[in-house]
Short mmCIF file of C-alpha atoms in Angstrom, two decimals:
data_model
loop_
_atom_site.label_atom_id
_atom_site.label_comp_id
_atom_site.label_asym_id
_atom_site.label_seq_id
_atom_site.Cartn_x
_atom_site.Cartn_y
_atom_site.Cartn_z
CA MET A 1266 -144.26 -80.80 -69.62
CA PRO A 1267 -141.40 -78.70 -70.54
CA ALA A 1268 -138.18 -79.54 -69.06
CA ILE A 1269 -137.74 -75.70 -68.54
CA GLU A 1270 -140.67 -73.30 -68.19
CA GLY A 1271 -141.02 -70.42 -70.78
CA TRP A 1272 -138.66 -71.34 -73.35
CA PHE A 1273 -140.60 -72.84 -75.97
CA THR A 1274 -144.49 -73.73 -76.66
CA ILE A 1275 -145.34 -77.42 -76.83
CA ASP A 1276 -148.09 -77.32 -79.38
CA ASP A 1277 -148.32 -78.89 -82.94
CA GLU A 1278 -146.02 -76.35 -84.46
CA PRO A 1279 -143.87 -75.35 -81.44
CA VAL A 1280 -141.59 -72.36 -81.14
CA LEU A 1281 -138.81 -70.95 -79.15
CA LEU A 1282 -140.05 -68.33 -76.72
CA GLY A 1283 -137.36 -65.58 -76.82
CA ASN A 1284 -137.66 -61.90 -76.11
CA ARG A 1285 -136.97 -58.64 -77.93
CA CYS A 1286 -135.68 -55.29 -76.47
CA THR A 1287 -138.24 -52.79 -77.24
CA SER A 1288 -135.94 -49.93 -77.68
CA CYS A 1289 -133.41 -51.60 -80.06
CA ARG A 1290 -135.17 -54.62 -81.28
CA THR A 1291 -132.24 -57.02 -80.43
CA VAL A 1292 -133.72 -60.60 -80.04
CA TYR A 1293 -132.93 -62.84 -77.16
CA PHE A 1294 -132.85 -66.44 -76.57
CA PRO A 1295 -133.06 -67.49 -73.64
CA LYS A 1296 -134.86 -64.60 -72.57
CA ALA A 1297 -133.08 -61.34 -71.45
CA SER A 1298 -134.08 -60.34 -68.15
CA PHE A 1299 -133.84 -56.77 -66.55
CA PHE A 1300 -131.28 -55.17 -69.08
CA CYS A 1301 -130.55 -55.06 -72.95
CA ARG A 1302 -127.14 -56.41 -73.66
CA ASN A 1303 -126.26 -54.00 -76.48
CA PRO A 1304 -123.69 -51.95 -75.33
CA ASP A 1305 -125.39 -48.74 -76.84
CA CYS A 1306 -128.72 -49.34 -75.49
CA ASP A 1307 -130.23 -48.62 -72.19
CA GLY A 1308 -133.29 -50.70 -72.60
CA GLU A 1309 -134.97 -52.44 -69.73
CA GLU A 1310 -138.20 -53.30 -71.44
CA PHE A 1311 -138.97 -56.42 -73.58
CA GLU A 1312 -141.69 -57.87 -75.39
CA GLU A 1313 -141.95 -61.77 -76.04
CA ALA A 1314 -140.71 -63.04 -79.48
CA ARG A 1315 -141.92 -65.98 -81.03
CA LEU A 1316 -138.65 -67.08 -82.80
CA SER A 1317 -138.45 -68.65 -86.63
CA ARG A 1318 -139.51 -72.27 -86.65
CA ARG A 1319 -137.09 -72.97 -89.41
CA GLY A 1320 -133.57 -72.26 -89.80
CA LYS A 1321 -130.17 -73.29 -91.61
CA ILE A 1322 -127.61 -75.65 -89.96
CA TRP A 1323 -124.42 -73.35 -88.82
CA SER A 1324 -122.69 -76.53 -87.81
CA TYR A 1325 -123.43 -79.83 -86.39
CA THR A 1326 -122.02 -82.60 -84.20
CA ASP A 1327 -123.12 -85.60 -81.99
CA ALA A 1328 -122.41 -86.97 -78.56
CA GLN A 1329 -120.90 -90.51 -78.76
CA TYR A 1330 -120.31 -90.88 -75.26
CA GLN A 1331 -122.88 -89.97 -72.41
CA PRO A 1332 -122.72 -86.51 -70.97
CA PRO A 1333 -122.24 -86.23 -67.40
CA SER A 1334 -124.82 -85.21 -64.86
CA PRO A 1335 -127.07 -82.94 -64.86
CA PHE A 1336 -127.74 -84.62 -68.17
CA ILE A 1337 -130.25 -87.42 -67.32
CA ALA A 1338 -129.67 -90.36 -69.70
CA PRO A 1339 -132.96 -92.39 -70.72
CA PRO A 1340 -132.97 -95.91 -69.31
CA GLY A 1341 -131.35 -98.46 -71.32
CA ASP A 1342 -128.14 -98.45 -73.39
CA TYR A 1343 -126.98 -95.07 -73.90
CA GLN A 1344 -127.93 -93.84 -77.39
CA PRO A 1345 -125.65 -91.18 -79.26
CA PHE A 1346 -127.52 -88.32 -80.41
CA ALA A 1347 -126.79 -85.30 -82.72
CA HIS A 1348 -126.51 -81.46 -81.88
CA ALA A 1349 -126.94 -78.84 -84.44
CA ALA A 1350 -126.46 -75.12 -84.26
CA VAL A 1351 -128.98 -73.36 -86.43
CA GLU A 1352 -129.07 -69.77 -88.13
CA LEU A 1353 -132.29 -68.08 -87.96
CA ALA A 1354 -132.48 -65.32 -90.88
CA GLU A 1355 -134.75 -62.86 -89.36
CA GLU A 1356 -133.42 -62.83 -85.71
CA GLN A 1357 -129.90 -63.13 -87.21
CA MET A 1358 -128.63 -65.62 -84.47
CA VAL A 1359 -127.50 -68.90 -84.00
CA ILE A 1360 -129.05 -71.16 -81.58
CA LEU A 1361 -127.82 -74.75 -80.53
CA GLY A 1362 -130.30 -77.56 -79.73
CA GLN A 1363 -130.37 -81.24 -79.99
CA VAL A 1364 -131.43 -83.03 -83.31
CA ALA A 1365 -134.67 -85.07 -83.36
CA SER A 1366 -134.18 -88.47 -82.28
CA GLY A 1367 -133.50 -90.90 -85.05
CA PHE A 1368 -131.45 -88.61 -87.09
CA GLY A 1369 -127.54 -88.56 -86.87
CA VAL A 1370 -124.53 -86.61 -88.38
CA ALA A 1371 -124.94 -88.89 -91.67
CA ASP A 1372 -128.36 -87.18 -92.05
CA LEU A 1373 -126.88 -83.36 -91.55
CA GLU A 1374 -125.22 -80.87 -93.73
CA VAL A 1375 -124.25 -77.30 -93.14
CA GLY A 1376 -126.78 -74.98 -94.78
CA GLN A 1377 -129.49 -77.69 -94.56
CA GLU A 1378 -132.81 -76.25 -93.55
CA VAL A 1379 -134.33 -77.50 -90.28
CA GLU A 1380 -137.71 -77.00 -88.28
CA LEU A 1381 -138.29 -77.04 -84.52
CA ILE A 1382 -140.10 -79.85 -82.80
CA VAL A 1383 -140.34 -80.70 -79.27
CA GLU A 1384 -139.42 -84.40 -77.95
CA GLU A 1385 -139.14 -86.13 -74.46
CA LEU A 1386 -135.93 -85.52 -72.92
CA TYR A 1387 -136.10 -87.47 -69.94
CA SER A 1388 -139.03 -88.72 -67.66
CA ASP A 1389 -140.02 -89.69 -64.14
CA ASP A 1390 -142.83 -91.40 -62.41
CA GLU A 1391 -145.00 -88.22 -62.65
CA HIS A 1392 -144.18 -86.63 -66.06
CA ASP A 1393 -142.37 -86.79 -69.26
CA TYR A 1394 -140.27 -83.62 -69.60
CA LEU A 1395 -139.90 -82.06 -73.05
CA VAL A 1396 -137.19 -80.18 -74.97
CA TYR A 1397 -136.88 -78.40 -78.04
CA LYS A 1398 -134.95 -80.05 -81.04
CA TRP A 1399 -134.13 -79.52 -84.58
CA LYS A 1400 -135.48 -81.64 -87.33
CA PRO A 1401 -134.42 -82.01 -90.84
CA ALA A 1402 -137.12 -80.13 -92.63
CA GLY A 1403 -139.81 -82.15 -94.52
CA ALA A 1404 -138.01 -85.45 -93.17
CA GLU A 1405 -140.10 -88.32 -92.16
CA ARG A 1406 -139.23 -89.40 -88.59
CA ASP A 1407 -136.44 -92.05 -87.98
CA GLY A 1408 -133.93 -90.57 -90.06
CA VAL A 1409 -135.59 -91.03 -93.61
CA ARG A 1410 -135.84 -88.26 -95.62
CA ALA A 1411 -138.98 -87.36 -97.21
CA MET B 13 -93.63 -47.68 -69.68
CA SER B 14 -90.85 -49.39 -67.83
CA ASP B 15 -90.15 -53.13 -68.52
CA VAL B 16 -91.55 -56.14 -66.50
CA VAL B 17 -89.22 -59.01 -66.66
CA VAL B 18 -89.92 -62.56 -66.06
CA ALA B 19 -87.24 -63.55 -63.60
CA GLY B 20 -88.33 -66.95 -63.04
CA VAL B 21 -90.54 -69.98 -64.34
CA GLY B 22 -91.34 -73.17 -62.97
CA MET B 23 -93.81 -76.15 -63.31
CA HIS B 24 -95.15 -79.39 -61.53
CA PRO B 25 -95.19 -81.92 -64.30
CA TRP B 26 -98.85 -82.47 -65.57
CA GLY B 27 -100.48 -85.75 -65.16
CA LYS B 28 -103.26 -87.51 -63.31
CA TRP B 29 -101.63 -87.66 -59.86
CA GLY B 30 -104.62 -87.29 -57.61
CA ARG B 31 -103.04 -85.23 -54.91
CA ASN B 32 -103.99 -81.82 -53.68
CA PHE B 33 -103.75 -79.17 -55.93
CA VAL B 34 -101.85 -77.16 -53.48
CA GLU B 35 -98.67 -79.30 -53.68
CA TYR B 36 -98.53 -78.64 -57.26
CA GLY B 37 -98.43 -74.83 -56.95
CA VAL B 38 -95.92 -74.85 -54.29
CA VAL B 39 -93.72 -77.30 -56.21
CA ALA B 40 -94.02 -74.93 -59.13
CA ALA B 41 -93.79 -71.85 -57.14
CA ARG B 42 -90.35 -72.88 -55.50
CA ALA B 43 -89.13 -74.16 -58.85
CA ALA B 44 -89.62 -70.53 -60.25
CA LEU B 45 -88.05 -69.04 -57.11
CA GLN B 46 -85.13 -71.20 -57.55
CA ASP B 47 -85.00 -70.39 -61.49
CA ALA B 48 -85.13 -66.80 -60.52
CA GLY B 49 -82.64 -67.14 -57.71
CA ILE B 50 -84.95 -65.18 -55.49
CA ALA B 51 -85.85 -65.83 -51.88
CA TRP B 52 -89.78 -66.50 -50.98
CA ARG B 53 -89.27 -63.71 -48.48
CA ASP B 54 -88.33 -61.01 -51.29
CA VAL B 55 -91.46 -61.74 -52.99
CA GLN B 56 -94.02 -58.67 -52.24
CA PHE B 57 -97.30 -59.77 -53.84
CA VAL B 58 -98.84 -63.10 -54.75
CA ALA B 59 -101.19 -63.72 -57.41
CA GLY B 60 -103.21 -66.72 -57.61
CA ALA B 61 -105.03 -68.31 -60.18
CA ASP B 62 -108.17 -70.18 -58.77
CA THR B 63 -109.63 -73.45 -59.23
CA MET B 64 -113.48 -74.21 -59.13
CA ARG B 65 -112.88 -77.88 -57.90
CA ASN B 66 -111.21 -77.91 -54.80
CA GLY B 67 -113.22 -76.54 -52.30
CA TYR B 68 -112.62 -73.03 -50.56
CA PRO B 69 -108.77 -73.25 -50.63
CA GLY B 70 -109.21 -73.13 -54.59
CA TYR B 71 -111.38 -69.83 -54.37
CA VAL B 72 -108.65 -68.05 -52.50
CA SER B 73 -105.83 -69.38 -54.15
CA GLY B 74 -103.62 -66.60 -53.50
CA ALA B 75 -103.62 -66.71 -49.83
CA THR B 76 -103.65 -70.67 -50.20
CA PHE B 77 -100.40 -70.64 -51.84
CA ALA B 78 -99.05 -67.82 -49.55
CA GLN B 79 -99.70 -69.77 -46.62
CA ALA B 80 -98.35 -73.10 -47.82
CA LEU B 81 -95.18 -71.16 -48.49
CA GLY B 82 -95.38 -69.66 -45.18
CA TRP B 83 -97.06 -66.44 -44.31
CA THR B 84 -94.63 -63.57 -44.91
CA GLY B 85 -97.25 -60.61 -44.68
CA ALA B 86 -96.98 -60.59 -48.84
CA ARG B 87 -100.18 -58.78 -50.12
CA VAL B 88 -102.21 -61.42 -52.26
CA SER B 89 -104.99 -61.43 -54.83
CA SER B 90 -106.95 -64.47 -56.17
CA SER B 91 -108.38 -64.44 -60.05
CA TYR B 92 -110.85 -66.52 -61.69
CA ALA B 93 -111.38 -66.08 -65.27
CA ALA B 94 -111.99 -69.70 -66.58
CA CYS B 95 -109.31 -70.89 -68.80
CA ALA B 96 -107.68 -67.37 -68.90
CA SER B 97 -107.22 -67.49 -65.10
CA GLY B 98 -103.52 -67.66 -65.21
CA SER B 99 -103.10 -64.88 -67.43
CA THR B 100 -105.55 -62.72 -65.20
CA ALA B 101 -103.45 -63.51 -62.31
CA LEU B 102 -100.18 -62.55 -64.47
CA GLU B 103 -101.99 -59.31 -65.19
CA SER B 104 -102.76 -58.68 -61.63
CA ALA B 105 -99.12 -58.85 -60.88
CA ARG B 106 -97.78 -57.00 -63.48
CA ALA B 107 -100.25 -54.04 -62.77
CA GLU B 108 -98.99 -53.85 -59.24
CA ILE B 109 -95.25 -53.69 -60.45
CA LEU B 110 -96.16 -51.08 -63.32
CA ALA B 111 -97.91 -49.07 -60.61
CA GLY B 112 -95.01 -49.03 -58.61
CA ARG B 113 -96.49 -50.66 -55.53
CA CYS B 114 -94.14 -53.69 -55.68
CA ASP B 115 -91.02 -55.02 -57.38
CA VAL B 116 -91.40 -58.76 -57.19
CA ALA B 117 -94.48 -60.72 -57.59
CA LEU B 118 -95.20 -64.57 -57.71
CA VAL B 119 -98.07 -65.77 -59.85
CA VAL B 120 -99.25 -69.49 -59.39
CA GLY B 121 -102.04 -71.65 -60.85
CA ALA B 122 -102.66 -75.14 -59.92
CA ASP B 123 -105.57 -77.73 -60.17
CA THR B 124 -106.78 -81.28 -59.44
CA THR B 125 -109.14 -82.38 -61.59
CA PRO B 126 -111.76 -85.34 -62.01
CA LYS B 127 -111.50 -88.12 -64.68
CA GLY B 128 -113.63 -87.40 -68.00
CA PHE B 129 -115.74 -84.38 -69.13
CA LEU B 130 -115.40 -81.42 -67.36
CA ALA B 131 -118.65 -80.88 -65.67
CA PRO B 132 -120.64 -78.44 -63.51
CA ASN B 133 -120.15 -78.83 -59.97
CA ALA B 134 -123.10 -80.67 -58.03
CA GLY B 135 -126.45 -79.16 -57.20
CA ASP B 136 -129.61 -77.84 -59.05
CA ARG B 137 -128.68 -74.57 -60.72
CA PRO B 138 -131.51 -73.77 -63.35
CA ASP B 139 -130.36 -70.21 -63.33
CA ASP B 140 -126.51 -71.08 -64.42
CA PRO B 141 -126.43 -71.59 -68.32
CA ASP B 142 -123.43 -73.92 -67.59
CA TRP B 143 -125.79 -76.15 -65.58
CA LEU B 144 -128.45 -75.87 -68.17
CA ARG B 145 -126.70 -76.83 -71.18
CA PHE B 146 -125.80 -80.11 -69.62
CA ARG B 147 -129.24 -80.64 -68.54
CA LEU B 148 -131.03 -79.61 -71.60
CA LEU B 149 -128.68 -80.27 -74.30
CA GLY B 150 -125.90 -82.65 -73.14
CA ALA B 151 -123.69 -80.37 -74.56
CA THR B 152 -120.47 -80.95 -73.38
CA ASN B 153 -117.11 -78.89 -74.05
CA PRO B 154 -116.20 -81.06 -76.95
CA THR B 155 -119.53 -80.29 -78.38
CA TYR B 156 -118.70 -77.08 -78.79
CA PHE B 157 -115.18 -77.78 -80.12
CA ALA B 158 -116.84 -80.18 -82.69
CA LEU B 159 -119.24 -77.77 -83.97
CA TYR B 160 -116.06 -75.32 -84.86
CA ALA B 161 -114.40 -78.11 -86.50
CA ARG B 162 -117.30 -79.21 -88.43
CA ARG B 163 -117.73 -75.48 -89.73
CA ARG B 164 -114.28 -75.29 -90.56
CA MET B 165 -114.61 -78.33 -92.82
CA ALA B 166 -117.65 -76.71 -94.52
CA LEU B 167 -116.08 -73.37 -94.95
CA TYR B 168 -112.49 -74.34 -96.06
CA GLY B 169 -112.60 -77.80 -97.14
CA ALA B 170 -110.59 -79.02 -93.95
CA THR B 171 -110.53 -82.76 -93.64
CA GLU B 172 -110.34 -85.14 -90.62
CA ALA B 173 -107.01 -86.01 -91.83
CA ASP B 174 -105.98 -82.37 -91.43
CA PHE B 175 -107.08 -82.32 -88.02
CA ALA B 176 -105.30 -85.54 -87.15
CA GLN B 177 -101.89 -84.00 -88.56
CA VAL B 178 -102.05 -81.22 -86.21
CA ARG B 179 -102.31 -83.99 -83.32
CA ALA B 180 -99.43 -85.75 -84.74
CA LYS B 181 -97.51 -82.51 -85.04
CA ASN B 182 -98.16 -81.82 -81.27
CA ALA B 183 -97.22 -85.32 -80.33
CA ARG B 184 -93.77 -85.06 -81.90
CA HIS B 185 -93.31 -81.82 -80.19
CA GLY B 186 -94.48 -82.80 -76.80
CA LEU B 187 -91.92 -86.24 -76.89
CA GLU B 188 -88.93 -84.52 -75.20
CA ASN B 189 -90.92 -82.28 -72.84
CA PRO B 190 -90.37 -83.48 -69.20
CA ASN B 191 -93.78 -81.68 -68.16
CA ALA B 192 -95.81 -83.10 -70.62
CA ARG B 193 -98.42 -85.96 -69.55
CA TYR B 194 -98.51 -87.67 -72.71
CA ARG B 195 -95.44 -88.33 -74.41
CA LYS B 196 -96.10 -90.65 -77.10
CA ASP B 197 -95.65 -90.71 -80.90
CA PHE B 198 -99.17 -90.63 -82.73
CA SER B 199 -99.30 -91.05 -86.60
CA VAL B 200 -102.21 -89.48 -88.43
CA ASP B 201 -103.53 -92.93 -88.63
CA ASP B 202 -103.41 -93.48 -85.05
CA VAL B 203 -105.42 -90.38 -84.45
CA LEU B 204 -107.84 -91.21 -87.02
CA ALA B 205 -108.34 -94.83 -85.39
CA SER B 206 -109.11 -93.57 -82.13
CA ALA B 207 -112.68 -93.44 -80.97
CA MET B 208 -115.05 -90.67 -82.36
CA VAL B 209 -116.21 -88.53 -79.35
CA ALA B 210 -118.11 -85.61 -81.04
CA ASP B 211 -118.06 -85.93 -84.61
CA PRO B 212 -115.73 -84.98 -86.42
CA LEU B 213 -113.33 -84.98 -83.48
CA ARG B 214 -111.66 -88.07 -82.05
CA LEU B 215 -110.55 -88.99 -78.50
CA LEU B 216 -106.69 -88.09 -79.27
CA GLU B 217 -107.69 -84.81 -80.80
CA ILE B 218 -109.63 -83.53 -77.68
CA CYS B 219 -107.74 -82.24 -74.88
CA ALA B 220 -107.79 -84.20 -71.57
CA THR B 221 -108.28 -82.77 -68.16
CA SER B 222 -105.11 -82.83 -65.97
CA ASP B 223 -103.57 -82.17 -62.71
CA GLY B 224 -100.60 -79.71 -62.84
CA GLY B 225 -99.07 -76.37 -61.47
CA ALA B 226 -97.18 -73.58 -63.02
CA ALA B 227 -95.39 -70.44 -61.55
CA VAL B 228 -93.95 -67.36 -62.90
CA ILE B 229 -91.91 -64.61 -61.02
CA LEU B 230 -92.42 -60.96 -62.69
CA THR B 231 -89.99 -58.27 -61.09
CA SER B 232 -89.44 -54.73 -62.34
CA ALA B 233 -86.65 -54.10 -64.62
CA ASP B 234 -84.66 -51.80 -62.21
CA TRP B 235 -85.04 -54.61 -59.20
CA ALA B 236 -83.73 -57.33 -61.51
CA LYS B 237 -80.89 -55.09 -62.50
CA ARG B 238 -80.30 -54.06 -58.88
CA HIS B 239 -80.02 -57.78 -57.58
CA GLY B 240 -78.53 -59.29 -60.75
CA VAL B 241 -81.63 -61.26 -61.74
CA ALA B 242 -81.67 -62.67 -65.41
CA ASP B 243 -83.85 -60.18 -67.34
CA ARG B 244 -83.46 -61.28 -70.56
CA VAL B 245 -87.39 -62.07 -71.19
CA LYS B 246 -89.70 -59.15 -71.01
CA VAL B 247 -93.38 -58.75 -70.81
CA ARG B 248 -94.50 -56.76 -73.82
CA ALA B 249 -98.15 -57.16 -73.52
CA ILE B 250 -100.99 -59.02 -71.72
CA SER B 251 -104.47 -59.04 -73.44
CA THR B 252 -107.53 -60.04 -71.52
CA VAL B 253 -110.18 -58.51 -73.27
CA THR B 254 -113.93 -59.40 -73.58
CA PRO B 255 -115.90 -60.32 -76.80
CA THR B 256 -117.43 -57.29 -78.45
CA PHE B 257 -121.49 -57.21 -79.10
CA PRO B 258 -122.77 -58.76 -81.13
CA GLN B 259 -120.78 -61.98 -80.66
CA THR B 260 -121.74 -64.11 -83.75
CA VAL B 261 -119.89 -67.34 -82.89
CA ILE B 262 -121.50 -69.45 -80.48
CA GLU B 263 -119.33 -70.06 -77.24
CA MET B 264 -119.28 -72.33 -74.25
CA PRO B 265 -121.66 -72.25 -72.44
CA ASN B 266 -124.14 -70.70 -74.20
CA PHE B 267 -127.41 -71.53 -75.96
CA SER B 268 -127.21 -69.03 -78.90
CA THR B 269 -125.22 -66.25 -80.22
CA ASP B 270 -126.02 -62.48 -79.83
CA SER B 271 -128.55 -61.33 -82.51
CA GLY B 272 -127.16 -58.97 -85.01
CA VAL B 273 -130.56 -57.45 -85.67
CA ALA B 274 -129.90 -53.90 -84.15
CA PHE B 275 -126.07 -54.04 -84.58
CA SER B 276 -124.09 -55.43 -87.73
CA ALA B 277 -121.45 -57.81 -86.91
CA ASP B 278 -119.60 -57.22 -90.11
CA ALA B 279 -117.70 -54.11 -88.25
CA VAL B 280 -116.81 -56.38 -85.22
CA THR B 281 -113.55 -58.18 -84.73
CA PRO B 282 -114.34 -61.81 -83.84
CA PHE B 283 -113.62 -62.69 -80.28
CA LYS B 284 -110.51 -64.85 -80.82
CA ALA B 285 -108.72 -62.54 -83.30
CA ALA B 286 -109.48 -59.59 -80.80
CA ILE B 287 -107.67 -61.28 -78.15
CA ALA B 288 -104.28 -61.38 -80.08
CA GLN B 289 -104.86 -58.11 -81.52
CA GLY B 290 -105.00 -56.67 -78.13
CA ALA B 291 -101.47 -58.10 -77.42
CA TYR B 292 -100.33 -56.82 -80.93
CA GLU B 293 -101.72 -53.58 -80.28
CA GLU B 294 -100.14 -52.95 -76.78
CA SER B 295 -96.65 -54.27 -77.75
CA GLY B 296 -96.43 -52.49 -81.34
CA ILE B 297 -95.11 -56.26 -82.42
CA GLY B 298 -97.00 -57.92 -85.38
CA PRO B 299 -97.20 -61.45 -86.28
CA GLU B 300 -94.71 -61.26 -88.80
CA ASP B 301 -92.25 -60.57 -85.89
CA LEU B 302 -93.03 -63.77 -84.02
CA SER B 303 -90.55 -66.62 -83.76
CA LEU B 304 -93.13 -69.06 -81.98
CA ALA B 305 -96.69 -69.20 -80.81
CA GLU B 306 -98.46 -71.32 -77.99
CA VAL B 307 -102.17 -71.61 -78.81
CA TYR B 308 -105.03 -73.24 -76.87
CA ASP B 309 -105.63 -76.52 -78.71
CA LEU B 310 -108.67 -77.65 -76.92
CA SER B 311 -108.88 -79.72 -79.87
CA SER B 312 -106.66 -80.41 -82.94
CA ALA B 313 -109.06 -78.24 -85.02
CA LEU B 314 -109.06 -75.25 -82.67
CA GLU B 315 -105.43 -74.95 -83.48
CA LEU B 316 -106.02 -74.36 -87.06
CA ASP B 317 -108.30 -71.43 -86.42
CA TRP B 318 -105.93 -69.91 -84.12
CA TYR B 319 -103.47 -69.82 -87.09
CA GLU B 320 -105.71 -67.27 -88.70
CA ASP B 321 -106.93 -65.70 -85.45
CA ILE B 322 -103.52 -64.66 -84.28
CA GLY B 323 -102.53 -63.46 -87.69
CA LEU B 324 -100.14 -66.15 -88.93
CA CYS B 325 -102.05 -66.44 -92.28
CA LYS B 326 -105.45 -65.40 -93.82
CA ALA B 327 -108.86 -67.40 -93.34
CA GLY B 328 -108.85 -70.63 -94.88
CA GLU B 329 -104.98 -70.84 -95.22
CA ALA B 330 -104.31 -72.76 -91.87
CA GLU B 331 -104.46 -76.33 -93.65
CA ARG B 332 -101.76 -75.08 -95.91
CA LEU B 333 -99.48 -73.70 -93.31
CA LEU B 334 -99.66 -76.93 -91.51
CA HIS B 335 -98.88 -79.07 -94.70
CA ASP B 336 -95.96 -76.83 -95.34
CA GLY B 337 -94.53 -77.55 -92.12
CA ASP B 338 -94.58 -73.92 -91.21
CA THR B 339 -95.78 -74.76 -87.71
CA GLU B 340 -93.64 -77.69 -86.77
CA ILE B 341 -90.31 -77.00 -84.88
CA GLY B 342 -87.86 -76.18 -87.67
CA GLY B 343 -90.56 -74.38 -89.86
CA ARG B 344 -91.15 -70.75 -90.08
CA ILE B 345 -93.47 -70.04 -87.27
CA PRO B 346 -93.64 -73.24 -84.82
CA VAL B 347 -96.83 -73.61 -82.88
CA ASN B 348 -97.00 -75.47 -79.64
CA ALA B 349 -93.47 -76.30 -79.56
CA SER B 350 -94.20 -77.36 -75.91
CA GLY B 351 -96.69 -80.32 -77.32
CA GLY B 352 -99.63 -78.19 -76.44
CA LEU B 353 -102.62 -79.07 -74.73
CA ALA B 354 -102.57 -82.37 -76.75
CA CYS B 355 -99.64 -83.47 -74.76
CA PHE B 356 -100.29 -81.72 -71.48
CA GLY B 357 -104.36 -81.98 -71.19
CA GLU B 358 -105.77 -79.02 -69.48
CA ALA B 359 -104.87 -77.94 -65.87
CA VAL B 360 -107.40 -74.93 -66.13
CA PRO B 361 -105.70 -72.30 -63.81
CA ALA B 362 -102.26 -73.28 -64.81
CA GLN B 363 -102.64 -73.75 -68.43
CA ALA B 364 -102.38 -70.10 -69.27
CA LEU B 365 -98.98 -69.75 -67.00
CA ALA B 366 -97.58 -73.17 -68.64
CA GLN B 367 -97.70 -71.31 -72.04
CA VAL B 368 -95.68 -68.58 -70.49
CA CYS B 369 -93.42 -70.73 -68.78
CA GLU B 370 -92.77 -72.49 -72.34
CA LEU B 371 -92.21 -69.08 -74.20
CA THR B 372 -89.81 -68.10 -71.41
CA TRP B 373 -87.72 -71.46 -71.86
CA GLN B 374 -87.73 -70.83 -75.62
CA LEU B 375 -86.60 -67.12 -75.47
CA ARG B 376 -83.81 -68.03 -73.11
CA GLY B 377 -82.74 -71.10 -75.54
CA GLN B 378 -83.55 -73.56 -72.46
CA ALA B 379 -86.06 -75.62 -74.18
CA GLY B 380 -83.74 -78.61 -75.22
CA ALA B 381 -84.57 -81.11 -77.74
CA ARG B 382 -87.79 -78.73 -78.73
CA GLN B 383 -85.67 -75.56 -78.87
CA VAL B 384 -86.92 -73.04 -81.48
CA GLU B 385 -83.70 -71.94 -82.77
CA GLY B 386 -83.01 -68.29 -82.41
CA ALA B 387 -86.24 -67.52 -80.90
CA THR B 388 -86.73 -63.83 -79.77
CA VAL B 389 -90.60 -63.10 -79.73
CA GLY B 390 -93.50 -65.19 -78.72
CA ILE B 391 -97.32 -65.08 -77.96
CA THR B 392 -99.81 -67.09 -76.25
CA ALA B 393 -103.18 -67.36 -77.08
CA ASN B 394 -106.10 -69.03 -74.99
CA GLN B 395 -109.80 -68.91 -74.56
CA GLY B 396 -112.15 -70.15 -71.96
CA LEU B 397 -116.07 -69.93 -70.88
CA PHE B 398 -118.05 -67.03 -70.24
CA GLY B 399 -116.20 -64.45 -72.67
CA HIS B 400 -112.74 -64.98 -71.19
CA GLY B 401 -109.46 -65.23 -73.30
CA SER B 402 -106.13 -64.14 -72.96
CA SER B 403 -102.92 -63.19 -75.03
CA VAL B 404 -99.62 -62.77 -73.67
CA LEU B 405 -96.50 -61.34 -75.61
CA LEU B 406 -93.01 -62.08 -74.56
CA SER B 407 -89.82 -60.89 -76.32
CA THR B 408 -86.00 -60.70 -75.54
#
């Protein structure tokens, strides 16, 4: 199940679920609630926006040390993972996410095309909790470029 | 507008002392009072900069410090604005003086910090983006600093050695600063040999969290003159502007930038530049007039961004400024003569006030081995979570 409700779909071609002000068309992710944040817009109604599945890396980094709680580390030795901030052309915004497991900073560059996937973030006795991640477009899993 | 004077400054040395933050604040406040030659009973207004990590006393810091110094019936305020809390408290004190409601104000910020990464307070808060970014992304503050650093490398060809050189410069600057926590000479090679934390930033390039306290006494110019208080250093501007929509640089603790769909970002001044611009506009002083700057080097690479944001050079030229020695003490425009956050670590509510303390000592010619010769004008710049930032401009 998703680690957070309503932020993304978990089908074969997952998308981020934002919303769009019906007055000024500004897109929000995570979804805006109640009021549009464009200072010139008094919009209060939003429609769901399925964001572009692909974008280009604005910048990237990694987490060589385990982040503190409320991050939940997978069991076993800590495995560093990467982050990417990704520009979506149509939405004209940048969205931060983890990078798919198996891909490190050596696999990434600014301007590179990535696509959205969902992967396990953590699990407990009842569920696997999923989160969206960015994966180099067209790459095979485990860090091998196609 | 009548002048507001920095009559006194004081600090409790930065470190990891593990004691109550109130102690650091009172030590700093007493040092500032002594520096100004002003009695505690003469203070009419106390402005506290809050800490979020020390329970209720931290949320009402103005009253906490006033009580610790001994209740005198002074009016109080408490401000929280993340890393800009100290400047926001300073601004509330200045506003009281400019409004003619008081002549003497004490501003205090102090913090006691946990070890390691700054993290959210305990408890589940799925509506709080600061909690969510740790839970869903494992995104710490250095994650964001590193995104900016990598972006700088891609845009301008900056290198890891450039970033390390910033750290080495600040290490030299801080060596003789008695209030600095880290007073050790680090070479570029030392920096590059430290552990990678968030690629491309290494342990020595990311600011630590520290305990510390800083205090500033502001008075009206008239009061200073009547009471024979030193009035050499004047507050020319305090800028505490917000970002302008659409904010197109991803900021802590956000998951995204604003969308530029409805509103072109091209006409908008980026946030960090707008912070300094606010101070320049209020004072009528420009970057060409500066003697020195204290900027928020949360990371080594961020210091280079600030050179451009406060107008010391054009975009993409910060590395040249660094390599030319312009920002070293003795250079054209020394930056972080105090040693900066690199040598202090961050004591959040005290840090913006510590920047003001440093400028004050520099403008009085009291900075000892790190003195910038003939300093007459200085600017601070800082930035924190949730759209907070500040810039304070002082001159003789």
